PDB file of C-alpha atoms in Angstrom:
ATOM      1  CA  MET A   1       0.000   0.000   0.000  1.00 28.00           C
ATOM      2  CA  GLU A   2       1.060   3.569  -0.568  1.00 31.00           C
ATOM      3  CA  GLN A   3       1.521   5.650   2.563  1.00 31.00           C
ATOM      4  CA  SER A   4      -1.297   8.005   1.568  1.00 29.00           C
ATOM      5  CA  GLU A   5      -3.777   5.173   2.176  1.00 33.00           C
ATOM      6  CA  TYR A   6      -2.946   5.146   5.860  1.00 30.00           C
ATOM      7  CA  VAL A   7      -5.061   7.981   7.218  1.00 33.00           C
ATOM      8  CA  SER A   8      -7.000   8.189  10.430  1.00 38.00           C
ATOM      9  CA  GLY A   9      -9.649   5.486  10.202  1.00 41.00           C
ATOM     10  CA  ASN A  10      -7.322   3.114   8.308  1.00 54.00           C
ATOM     11  CA  TYR A  11      -5.598   2.015  11.491  1.00 53.00           C
ATOM     12  CA  PRO A  12      -4.962  -1.674  10.710  1.00 52.00           C
ATOM     13  CA  ILE A  13      -5.418  -3.215  14.176  1.00 54.00           C
ATOM     14  CA  GLN A  14      -8.955  -4.430  14.826  1.00 51.00           C
ATOM     15  CA  ASN A  15     -10.727  -4.247  18.176  1.00 55.00           C
ATOM     16  CA  ILE A  16     -11.238  -7.998  18.469  1.00 51.00           C
ATOM     17  CA  ALA A  17     -11.684 -10.157  21.579  1.00 54.00           C
ATOM     18  CA  GLY A  18      -8.597  -9.783  23.736  1.00 69.00           C
ATOM     19  CA  GLU A  19      -7.506  -6.457  22.217  1.00 76.00           C
ATOM     20  CA  VAL A  20      -8.148  -4.465  25.401  1.00 80.00           C
ATOM     21  CA  GLU A  21      -6.031  -6.930  27.377  1.00 82.00           C
ATOM     22  CA  ARG A  22      -3.269  -6.743  24.749  1.00 78.00           C
ATOM     23  CA  LEU A  23      -3.180  -2.958  24.941  1.00 81.00           C
ATOM     24  CA  LYS A  24      -3.152  -2.976  28.740  1.00 83.00           C
ATOM     25  CA  ALA A  25      -0.243  -5.425  28.694  1.00 83.00           C
ATOM     26  CA  GLN A  26       1.508  -3.075  26.276  1.00 86.00           C
ATOM     27  CA  ASP A  27       0.981  -0.158  28.645  1.00 87.00           C
ATOM     28  CA  ALA A  28       2.459  -2.176  31.515  1.00 87.00           C
ATOM     29  CA  ALA A  29       5.491  -3.137  29.434  1.00 88.00           C
ATOM     30  CA  LEU A  30       6.070   0.515  28.524  1.00 92.00           C
ATOM     31  CA  LEU A  31       5.431   1.905  32.017  1.00 93.00           C
ATOM     32  CA  ASP A  32       9.055   2.751  32.840  1.00 95.00           C
ATOM     33  CA  ALA A  33       9.553   4.477  29.485  1.00 95.00           C
ATOM     34  CA  THR A  34       6.281   6.385  29.897  1.00 95.00           C
ATOM     35  CA  ASN A  35       7.170   7.569  33.395  1.00 96.00           C
ATOM     36  CA  ALA A  36      10.626   8.648  32.225  1.00 97.00           C
ATOM     37  CA  LEU A  37       9.035  10.752  29.471  1.00 98.00           C
ATOM     38  CA  LEU A  38       6.497  12.369  31.797  1.00 98.00           C
ATOM     39  CA  ASP A  39       9.277  13.069  34.304  1.00 98.00           C
ATOM     40  CA  ALA A  40      11.394  14.723  31.601  1.00 98.00           C
ATOM     41  CA  ILE A  41       8.448  16.870  30.505  1.00 98.00           C
ATOM     42  CA  GLY A  42       7.642  17.797  34.096  1.00 98.00           C
ATOM     43  CA  VAL A  43       3.898  17.150  34.070  1.00 98.00           C
ATOM     44  CA  SER A  44       2.627  18.880  37.218  1.00 97.00           C
ATOM     45  CA  PRO A  45      -0.526  19.444  39.283  1.00 97.00           C
ATOM     46  CA  GLY A  46      -3.030  21.640  37.504  1.00 97.00           C
ATOM     47  CA  TRP A  47      -1.930  20.815  33.945  1.00 98.00           C
ATOM     48  CA  ARG A  48      -4.474  20.372  31.165  1.00 98.00           C
ATOM     49  CA  CYS A  49      -3.487  17.268  29.187  1.00 98.00           C
ATOM     50  CA  LEU A  50      -4.742  15.588  26.024  1.00 98.00           C
ATOM     51  CA  ASP A  51      -3.979  11.985  25.042  1.00 97.00           C
ATOM     52  CA  LEU A  52      -4.713  11.572  21.328  1.00 96.00           C
ATOM     53  CA  ALA A  53      -5.759   8.052  20.269  1.00 93.00           C
ATOM     54  CA  CYS A  54      -5.873   7.057  23.931  1.00 92.00           C
ATOM     55  CA  GLY A  55      -7.374   3.598  23.386  1.00 88.00           C
ATOM     56  CA  PRO A  56      -8.819   1.797  26.414  1.00 86.00           C
ATOM     57  CA  GLU A  57      -6.261   3.395  28.712  1.00 76.00           C
ATOM     58  CA  GLY A  58      -3.262   4.951  26.983  1.00 75.00           C
ATOM     59  CA  VAL A  59      -1.391   7.252  29.357  1.00 92.00           C
ATOM     60  CA  THR A  60      -4.515   8.917  30.767  1.00 93.00           C
ATOM     61  CA  ARG A  61      -4.247   7.119  34.105  1.00 91.00           C
ATOM     62  CA  HIS A  62      -0.608   8.120  34.505  1.00 94.00           C
ATOM     63  CA  LEU A  63      -1.437  11.716  33.598  1.00 96.00           C
ATOM     64  CA  LEU A  64      -4.286  11.859  36.116  1.00 94.00           C
ATOM     65  CA  GLU A  65      -1.896  10.774  38.866  1.00 94.00           C
ATOM     66  CA  ARG A  66       0.357  13.727  38.036  1.00 97.00           C
ATOM     67  CA  VAL A  67      -2.083  16.555  37.370  1.00 97.00           C
ATOM     68  CA  GLY A  68      -4.100  15.927  40.526  1.00 95.00           C
ATOM     69  CA  PRO A  69      -7.690  16.981  41.154  1.00 94.00           C
ATOM     70  CA  GLU A  70      -6.993  20.546  40.038  1.00 95.00           C
ATOM     71  CA  GLY A  71      -5.803  19.383  36.610  1.00 97.00           C
ATOM     72  CA  ARG A  72      -7.715  17.947  33.656  1.00 97.00           C
ATOM     73  CA  VAL A  73      -7.063  15.028  31.307  1.00 97.00           C
ATOM     74  CA  VAL A  74      -8.893  14.442  28.033  1.00 97.00           C
ATOM     75  CA  GLY A  75      -8.586  11.168  26.145  1.00 96.00           C
ATOM     76  CA  LEU A  76      -9.671  11.119  22.486  1.00 96.00           C
ATOM     77  CA  ASP A  77     -10.170   7.998  20.400  1.00 93.00           C
ATOM     78  CA  GLY A  78     -12.186   6.903  17.384  1.00 90.00           C
ATOM     79  CA  ASP A  79     -13.324   3.619  18.971  1.00 87.00           C
ATOM     80  CA  ASP A  80     -16.288   4.089  21.310  1.00 90.00           C
ATOM     81  CA  ARG A  81     -15.754   0.643  22.845  1.00 87.00           C
ATOM     82  CA  PHE A  82     -12.250   1.626  23.914  1.00 87.00           C
ATOM     83  CA  LEU A  83     -13.586   4.880  25.343  1.00 90.00           C
ATOM     84  CA  ALA A  84     -16.183   3.030  27.434  1.00 89.00           C
ATOM     85  CA  VAL A  85     -13.410   0.917  28.981  1.00 88.00           C
ATOM     86  CA  ALA A  86     -11.216   3.969  29.552  1.00 86.00           C
ATOM     87  CA  GLN A  87     -13.999   5.933  31.214  1.00 87.00           C
ATOM     88  CA  ALA A  88     -14.973   3.235  33.718  1.00 84.00           C
ATOM     89  CA  GLY A  89     -13.846   4.172  37.211  1.00 72.00           C
ATOM     90  CA  THR A  90     -11.835   7.268  36.268  1.00 80.00           C
ATOM     91  CA  ALA A  91     -11.710  10.514  38.202  1.00 83.00           C
ATOM     92  CA  ALA A  92     -14.156  13.373  37.726  1.00 86.00           C
ATOM     93  CA  ASN A  93     -11.465  15.483  36.037  1.00 92.00           C
ATOM     94  CA  ALA A  94     -11.056  12.939  33.221  1.00 94.00           C
ATOM     95  CA  GLU A  95     -13.044  13.331  30.007  1.00 94.00           C
ATOM     96  CA  PHE A  96     -13.179  10.933  27.067  1.00 94.00           C
ATOM     97  CA  VAL A  97     -14.124  12.182  23.625  1.00 94.00           C
ATOM     98  CA  SER A  98     -14.984  10.250  20.474  1.00 95.00           C
ATOM     99  CA  GLY A  99     -13.223  11.789  17.504  1.00 96.00           C
ATOM    100  CA  ASP A 100     -10.590  11.778  14.787  1.00 96.00           C
ATOM    101  CA  ALA A 101      -7.097  12.474  16.115  1.00 96.00           C
ATOM    102  CA  TYR A 102      -6.193  14.095  12.786  1.00 96.00           C
ATOM    103  CA  ALA A 103      -9.144  16.522  12.936  1.00 97.00           C
ATOM    104  CA  THR A 104     -10.268  16.712  16.546  1.00 97.00           C
ATOM    105  CA  GLY A 105     -12.454  19.820  16.473  1.00 97.00           C
ATOM    106  CA  LEU A 106     -11.057  20.724  19.912  1.00 98.00           C
ATOM    107  CA  PRO A 107     -10.198  24.376  20.693  1.00 97.00           C
ATOM    108  CA  ASP A 108      -6.895  25.909  19.639  1.00 98.00           C
ATOM    109  CA  ARG A 109      -4.035  26.029  22.164  1.00 97.00           C
ATOM    110  CA  ALA A 110      -6.125  24.407  24.904  1.00 97.00           C
ATOM    111  CA  PHE A 111      -3.642  21.977  26.465  1.00 98.00           C
ATOM    112  CA  ASP A 112      -0.411  22.182  28.441  1.00 98.00           C
ATOM    113  CA  LEU A 113       0.489  18.722  27.138  1.00 98.00           C
ATOM    114  CA  VAL A 114      -0.627  16.967  23.969  1.00 98.00           C
ATOM    115  CA  HIS A 115       0.562  13.351  23.911  1.00 98.00           C
ATOM    116  CA  VAL A 116       0.425  10.860  21.031  1.00 97.00           C
ATOM    117  CA  ARG A 117       1.548   7.230  21.177  1.00 95.00           C
ATOM    118  CA  PHE A 118       1.793   4.760  18.285  1.00 94.00           C
ATOM    119  CA  LEU A 119      -0.488   6.610  15.887  1.00 94.00           C
ATOM    120  CA  ALA A 120       1.677   8.316  13.264  1.00 94.00           C
ATOM    121  CA  SER A 121       3.752   5.146  12.815  1.00 93.00           C
ATOM    122  CA  THR A 122       0.686   2.918  12.485  1.00 91.00           C
ATOM    123  CA  ALA A 123      -1.935   5.087  10.744  1.00 91.00           C
ATOM    124  CA  GLY A 124       0.409   7.343   8.758  1.00 91.00           C
ATOM    125  CA  ASP A 125       0.121  10.949   7.551  1.00 93.00           C
ATOM    126  CA  PRO A 126       2.484  12.276  10.256  1.00 96.00           C
ATOM    127  CA  GLU A 127       2.582  15.807   8.830  1.00 96.00           C
ATOM    128  CA  ARG A 128      -1.151  16.265   9.275  1.00 96.00           C
ATOM    129  CA  LEU A 129      -1.102  14.695  12.730  1.00 97.00           C
ATOM    130  CA  VAL A 130       1.743  16.926  13.924  1.00 98.00           C
ATOM    131  CA  ALA A 131      -0.046  19.999  12.581  1.00 98.00           C
ATOM    132  CA  GLU A 132      -3.243  19.137  14.448  1.00 98.00           C
ATOM    133  CA  ALA A 133      -1.416  18.294  17.685  1.00 98.00           C
ATOM    134  CA  ALA A 134       0.632  21.502  17.503  1.00 98.00           C
ATOM    135  CA  ARG A 135      -2.568  23.529  16.999  1.00 98.00           C
ATOM    136  CA  LEU A 136      -3.905  22.115  20.262  1.00 98.00           C
ATOM    137  CA  THR A 137      -0.782  22.848  22.333  1.00 98.00           C
ATOM    138  CA  ALA A 138      -0.928  25.976  24.500  1.00 98.00           C
ATOM    139  CA  PRO A 139       1.902  28.553  24.494  1.00 98.00           C
ATOM    140  CA  GLY A 140       4.718  27.177  26.625  1.00 98.00           C
ATOM    141  CA  GLY A 141       3.058  23.764  26.581  1.00 98.00           C
ATOM    142  CA  THR A 142       4.589  20.496  25.405  1.00 98.00           C
ATOM    143  CA  LEU A 143       3.828  18.299  22.416  1.00 98.00           C
ATOM    144  CA  ALA A 144       5.089  14.728  22.863  1.00 98.00           C
ATOM    145  CA  PHE A 145       5.130  11.729  20.534  1.00 98.00           C
ATOM    146  CA  GLN A 146       6.008   8.105  21.221  1.00 97.00           C
ATOM    147  CA  GLU A 147       6.222   6.251  17.920  1.00 97.00           C
ATOM    148  CA  ALA A 148       7.414   2.795  16.871  1.00 95.00           C
ATOM    149  CA  ASP A 149      10.440   1.978  14.747  1.00 95.00           C
ATOM    150  CA  PHE A 150       9.581  -1.583  13.741  1.00 92.00           C
ATOM    151  CA  HIS A 151      13.073  -2.586  12.633  1.00 91.00           C
ATOM    152  CA  THR A 152      14.184  -3.773  16.075  1.00 93.00           C
ATOM    153  CA  LEU A 153      11.460  -6.413  16.399  1.00 95.00           C
ATOM    154  CA  ARG A 154      13.854  -9.385  16.647  1.00 96.00           C
ATOM    155  CA  CYS A 155      14.161 -12.593  18.635  1.00 97.00           C
ATOM    156  CA  TYR A 156      17.189 -14.492  19.929  1.00 97.00           C
ATOM    157  CA  PRO A 157      17.898 -17.207  19.047  1.00 97.00           C
ATOM    158  CA  GLN A 158      16.519 -16.399  15.628  1.00 96.00           C
ATOM    159  CA  HIS A 159      13.692 -18.452  14.179  1.00 97.00           C
ATOM    160  CA  PRO A 160      12.471 -18.464  10.555  1.00 98.00           C
ATOM    161  CA  ALA A 161       8.795 -18.231  11.579  1.00 98.00           C
ATOM    162  CA  TRP A 162       9.538 -15.130  13.682  1.00 97.00           C
ATOM    163  CA  THR A 163      11.467 -13.542  10.822  1.00 97.00           C
ATOM    164  CA  GLU A 164       8.602 -14.117   8.397  1.00 97.00           C
ATOM    165  CA  LEU A 165       5.925 -12.999  10.853  1.00 96.00           C
ATOM    166  CA  ALA A 166       7.874  -9.860  11.760  1.00 95.00           C
ATOM    167  CA  GLY A 167       8.143  -9.025   8.045  1.00 94.00           C
ATOM    168  CA  ILE A 168       4.378  -9.403   7.654  1.00 95.00           C
ATOM    169  CA  PHE A 169       3.881  -7.217  10.721  1.00 93.00           C
ATOM    170  CA  VAL A 170       6.003  -4.391   9.306  1.00 92.00           C
ATOM    171  CA  ALA A 171       4.207  -4.611   5.948  1.00 91.00           C
ATOM    172  CA  CYS A 172       0.923  -3.753   7.678  1.00 90.00           C
ATOM    173  CA  PHE A 173       2.104  -0.248   8.567  1.00 88.00           C
ATOM    174  CA  PRO A 174       3.282   2.887   6.723  1.00 86.00           C
ATOM    175  CA  ASP A 175       6.836   2.298   7.920  1.00 71.00           C
ATOM    176  CA  GLY A 176       8.669   4.851   5.772  1.00 67.00           C
ATOM    177  CA  GLY A 177      11.521   2.568   4.634  1.00 76.00           C
ATOM    178  CA  ASP A 178      14.875   4.313   5.032  1.00 83.00           C
ATOM    179  CA  ASP A 179      13.169   7.278   6.717  1.00 90.00           C
ATOM    180  CA  PRO A 180      10.938   5.694   9.392  1.00 93.00           C
ATOM    181  CA  ILE A 181       8.084   7.852  10.595  1.00 95.00           C
ATOM    182  CA  ALA A 182       9.114   7.379  14.225  1.00 96.00           C
ATOM    183  CA  HIS A 183      12.404   9.214  13.610  1.00 97.00           C
ATOM    184  CA  ARG A 184      10.921  11.698  11.131  1.00 96.00           C
ATOM    185  CA  ILE A 185       8.768  13.174  13.890  1.00 98.00           C
ATOM    186  CA  TYR A 186      11.833  14.974  15.291  1.00 98.00           C
ATOM    187  CA  ARG A 187      12.238  17.226  12.271  1.00 97.00           C
ATOM    188  CA  LEU A 188       8.474  17.600  11.844  1.00 98.00           C
ATOM    189  CA  LEU A 189       8.249  19.051  15.350  1.00 98.00           C
ATOM    190  CA  ARG A 190      11.114  21.430  14.586  1.00 98.00           C
ATOM    191  CA  ARG A 191       9.468  22.531  11.336  1.00 98.00           C
ATOM    192  CA  ALA A 192       6.186  23.058  13.209  1.00 97.00           C
ATOM    193  CA  GLY A 193       7.942  25.681  15.331  1.00 98.00           C
ATOM    194  CA  LEU A 194       8.398  23.667  18.512  1.00 98.00           C
ATOM    195  CA  GLU A 195      11.375  24.736  20.638  1.00 98.00           C
ATOM    196  CA  ASP A 196      13.989  22.662  22.484  1.00 98.00           C
ATOM    197  CA  VAL A 197      12.886  19.491  20.670  1.00 98.00           C
ATOM    198  CA  ARG A 198      14.185  16.341  22.361  1.00 98.00           C
ATOM    199  CA  TYR A 199      14.774  12.880  20.891  1.00 98.00           C
ATOM    200  CA  ARG A 200      15.151   9.652  22.874  1.00 98.00           C
ATOM    201  CA  PRO A 201      14.839   6.121  21.421  1.00 98.00           C
ATOM    202  CA  VAL A 202      14.033   3.406  23.974  1.00 97.00           C
ATOM    203  CA  LEU A 203      14.481  -0.339  23.390  1.00 97.00           C
ATOM    204  CA  ILE A 204      12.677  -2.858  25.591  1.00 94.00           C
ATOM    205  CA  GLY A 205      13.630  -6.511  25.951  1.00 95.00           C
ATOM    206  CA  THR A 206      11.292  -9.394  26.827  1.00 95.00           C
ATOM    207  CA  ARG A 207      11.803 -12.936  28.126  1.00 94.00           C
ATOM    208  CA  ALA A 208       9.660 -16.054  27.884  1.00 91.00           C
ATOM    209  CA  GLN A 209       8.602 -15.510  31.511  1.00 90.00           C
ATOM    210  CA  ASP A 210       7.169 -12.039  30.871  1.00 90.00           C
ATOM    211  CA  ARG A 211       3.474 -11.286  30.404  1.00 84.00           C
ATOM    212  CA  TRP A 212       4.378  -9.314  27.274  1.00 88.00           C
ATOM    213  CA  ARG A 213       5.961 -12.238  25.430  1.00 92.00           C
ATOM    214  CA  ASP A 214       2.917 -12.826  23.150  1.00 93.00           C
ATOM    215  CA  TYR A 215       3.030  -9.327  21.645  1.00 92.00           C
ATOM    216  CA  LEU A 216       3.883 -10.299  18.058  1.00 94.00           C
ATOM    217  CA  PRO A 217       1.417 -13.216  17.676  1.00 94.00           C
ATOM    218  CA  SER A 218      -1.454 -11.395  19.398  1.00 91.00           C
ATOM    219  CA  THR A 219      -0.931  -8.223  17.368  1.00 91.00           C
ATOM    220  CA  ILE A 220      -0.761 -10.236  14.154  1.00 93.00           C
ATOM    221  CA  LEU A 221      -4.117 -11.844  14.999  1.00 91.00           C
ATOM    222  CA  SER A 222      -5.562  -8.359  15.608  1.00 88.00           C
ATOM    223  CA  MET A 223      -4.542  -7.494  12.027  1.00 90.00           C
ATOM    224  CA  GLU A 224      -5.675 -10.742  10.406  1.00 91.00           C
ATOM    225  CA  ARG A 225      -8.149  -9.009   8.099  1.00 90.00           C
ATOM    226  CA  ARG A 226      -5.433  -6.698   6.748  1.00 89.00           C
ATOM    227  CA  ILE A 227      -2.944  -9.562   6.404  1.00 94.00           C
ATOM    228  CA  THR A 228      -5.159 -12.112   4.667  1.00 94.00           C
ATOM    229  CA  GLY A 229      -7.025  -9.508   2.627  1.00 92.00           C
ATOM    230  CA  ASP A 230      -4.715  -6.671   1.614  1.00 89.00           C
ATOM    231  CA  LEU A 231      -1.429  -8.595   1.883  1.00 92.00           C
ATOM    232  CA  GLY A 232      -2.809 -11.875   0.539  1.00 95.00           C
ATOM    233  CA  VAL A 233      -1.243 -14.175   3.135  1.00 96.00           C
ATOM    234  CA  PRO A 234      -3.220 -17.451   3.253  1.00 97.00           C
ATOM    235  CA  LYS A 235      -5.064 -17.890   6.523  1.00 96.00           C
ATOM    236  CA  ASP A 236      -3.710 -21.390   7.144  1.00 97.00           C
ATOM    237  CA  ARG A 237      -0.122 -20.223   6.616  1.00 97.00           C
ATOM    238  CA  LEU A 238      -0.653 -17.338   9.012  1.00 97.00           C
ATOM    239  CA  ALA A 239      -2.017 -19.740  11.642  1.00 97.00           C
ATOM    240  CA  ARG A 240       1.030 -22.023  11.255  1.00 98.00           C
ATOM    241  CA  LEU A 241       3.425 -19.094  11.638  1.00 98.00           C
ATOM    242  CA  VAL A 242       1.637 -17.854  14.758  1.00 97.00           C
ATOM    243  CA  GLY A 243       1.752 -21.331  16.287  1.00 98.00           C
ATOM    244  CA  ASP A 244       5.459 -21.773  15.503  1.00 98.00           C
ATOM    245  CA  VAL A 245       6.321 -18.372  16.958  1.00 98.00           C
ATOM    246  CA  ARG A 246       4.312 -19.003  20.129  1.00 97.00           C
ATOM    247  CA  ARG A 247       6.125 -22.286  20.691  1.00 97.00           C
ATOM    248  CA  HIS A 248       9.475 -20.557  20.205  1.00 97.00           C
ATOM    249  CA  LEU A 249       8.535 -17.759  22.623  1.00 96.00           C
ATOM    250  CA  ALA A 250       7.520 -20.314  25.257  1.00 96.00           C
ATOM    251  CA  ASP A 251      11.102 -21.632  25.351  1.00 97.00           C
ATOM    252  CA  PRO A 252      12.673 -20.137  28.510  1.00 96.00           C
ATOM    253  CA  ASP A 253      15.911 -19.538  26.561  1.00 97.00           C
ATOM    254  CA  THR A 254      14.179 -17.197  24.077  1.00 97.00           C
ATOM    255  CA  VAL A 255      14.390 -13.411  24.373  1.00 97.00           C
ATOM    256  CA  TRP A 256      13.213 -10.691  22.007  1.00 97.00           C
ATOM    257  CA  THR A 257      13.395  -6.956  21.511  1.00 97.00           C
ATOM    258  CA  PHE A 258      10.342  -4.764  20.994  1.00 94.00           C
ATOM    259  CA  ASN A 259       9.907  -2.026  18.408  1.00 94.00           C
ATOM    260  CA  THR A 260      12.132   0.882  19.371  1.00 96.00           C
ATOM    261  CA  VAL A 261       9.920   3.466  21.074  1.00 97.00           C
ATOM    262  CA  VAL A 262      11.080   6.829  19.744  1.00 98.00           C
ATOM    263  CA  GLN A 263      10.142   9.553  22.207  1.00 98.00           C
ATOM    264  CA  THR A 264      10.177  13.057  20.746  1.00 98.00           C
ATOM    265  CA  TRP A 265       8.921  16.162  22.483  1.00 98.00           C
ATOM    266  CA  GLY A 266       9.169  19.920  22.245  1.00 98.00           C
ATOM    267  CA  ARG A 267       7.804  23.150  23.724  1.00 98.00           C
ATOM    268  CA  ALA A 268       5.381  25.477  21.984  1.00 98.00           C
ATOM    269  CA  PRO A 269       6.618  29.113  21.702  1.00 96.00           C
ATOM    270  CA  GLY A 270       5.429  31.520  24.337  1.00 94.00           C
ATOM    271  CA  ALA A 271       4.927  31.489  28.085  1.00 87.00           C
ATOM    272  CA  ARG A 272       2.553  29.183  29.958  1.00 81.00           C
ATOM    273  CA  VAL A 273      -0.404  30.866  31.552  1.00 74.00           C
TER     274      VAL A 273
END
């Protein structure tokens, strides 16, 4: 597929049974990296924060812990089922909005922090997404992206089924080839006028004993329609690959590295009010 086909609404991962649990496991695996980013930004009590494409949880819970009752956190997502999960049991200063992250309709310069995770690298059109997120960031506020560079999705010892399945995985997204979207965000933030733009790639490792070990097979199954339809991979072959990879990951000697999480953030011109 050409990159232009990956716009908001063409996100390839389906909300199938088990998807909420997969995303919550992902959030747990990324917790240290998320906290390090929020620490570096300095999210504080009273901040107004927006989590674009928040999913069933995203970083909204972590933001609520930092902004306190005097702050406000808005989570926006295009999947109403995710929003219902996210909203359950949250604080009164949390709001969840159904909408398009690329065209939110939210007020200009309304947030001290606008956060985006794994959207530009999976749904594409990063220029438009950065423009919308920058529009929403208040003077002196921070715009932060966490995007995936898929090229570090590797297992050790290597296994042919993993190699093939990882290749299929990458083909589902608008990767960017020699100029991956995850790394391109840095210059897009600079060109959008953000100041003091930071860049920090984070690589996470997983063992057979970890809850997160099933990431690749479970994500592949969440994209089965894209893989068997658009990519033309036979369903029976996909099932065999998933089974082979799961058996390999169950071996206590197997380890693997996740997509590199590229954290990029910058400050909007002006003074915070």
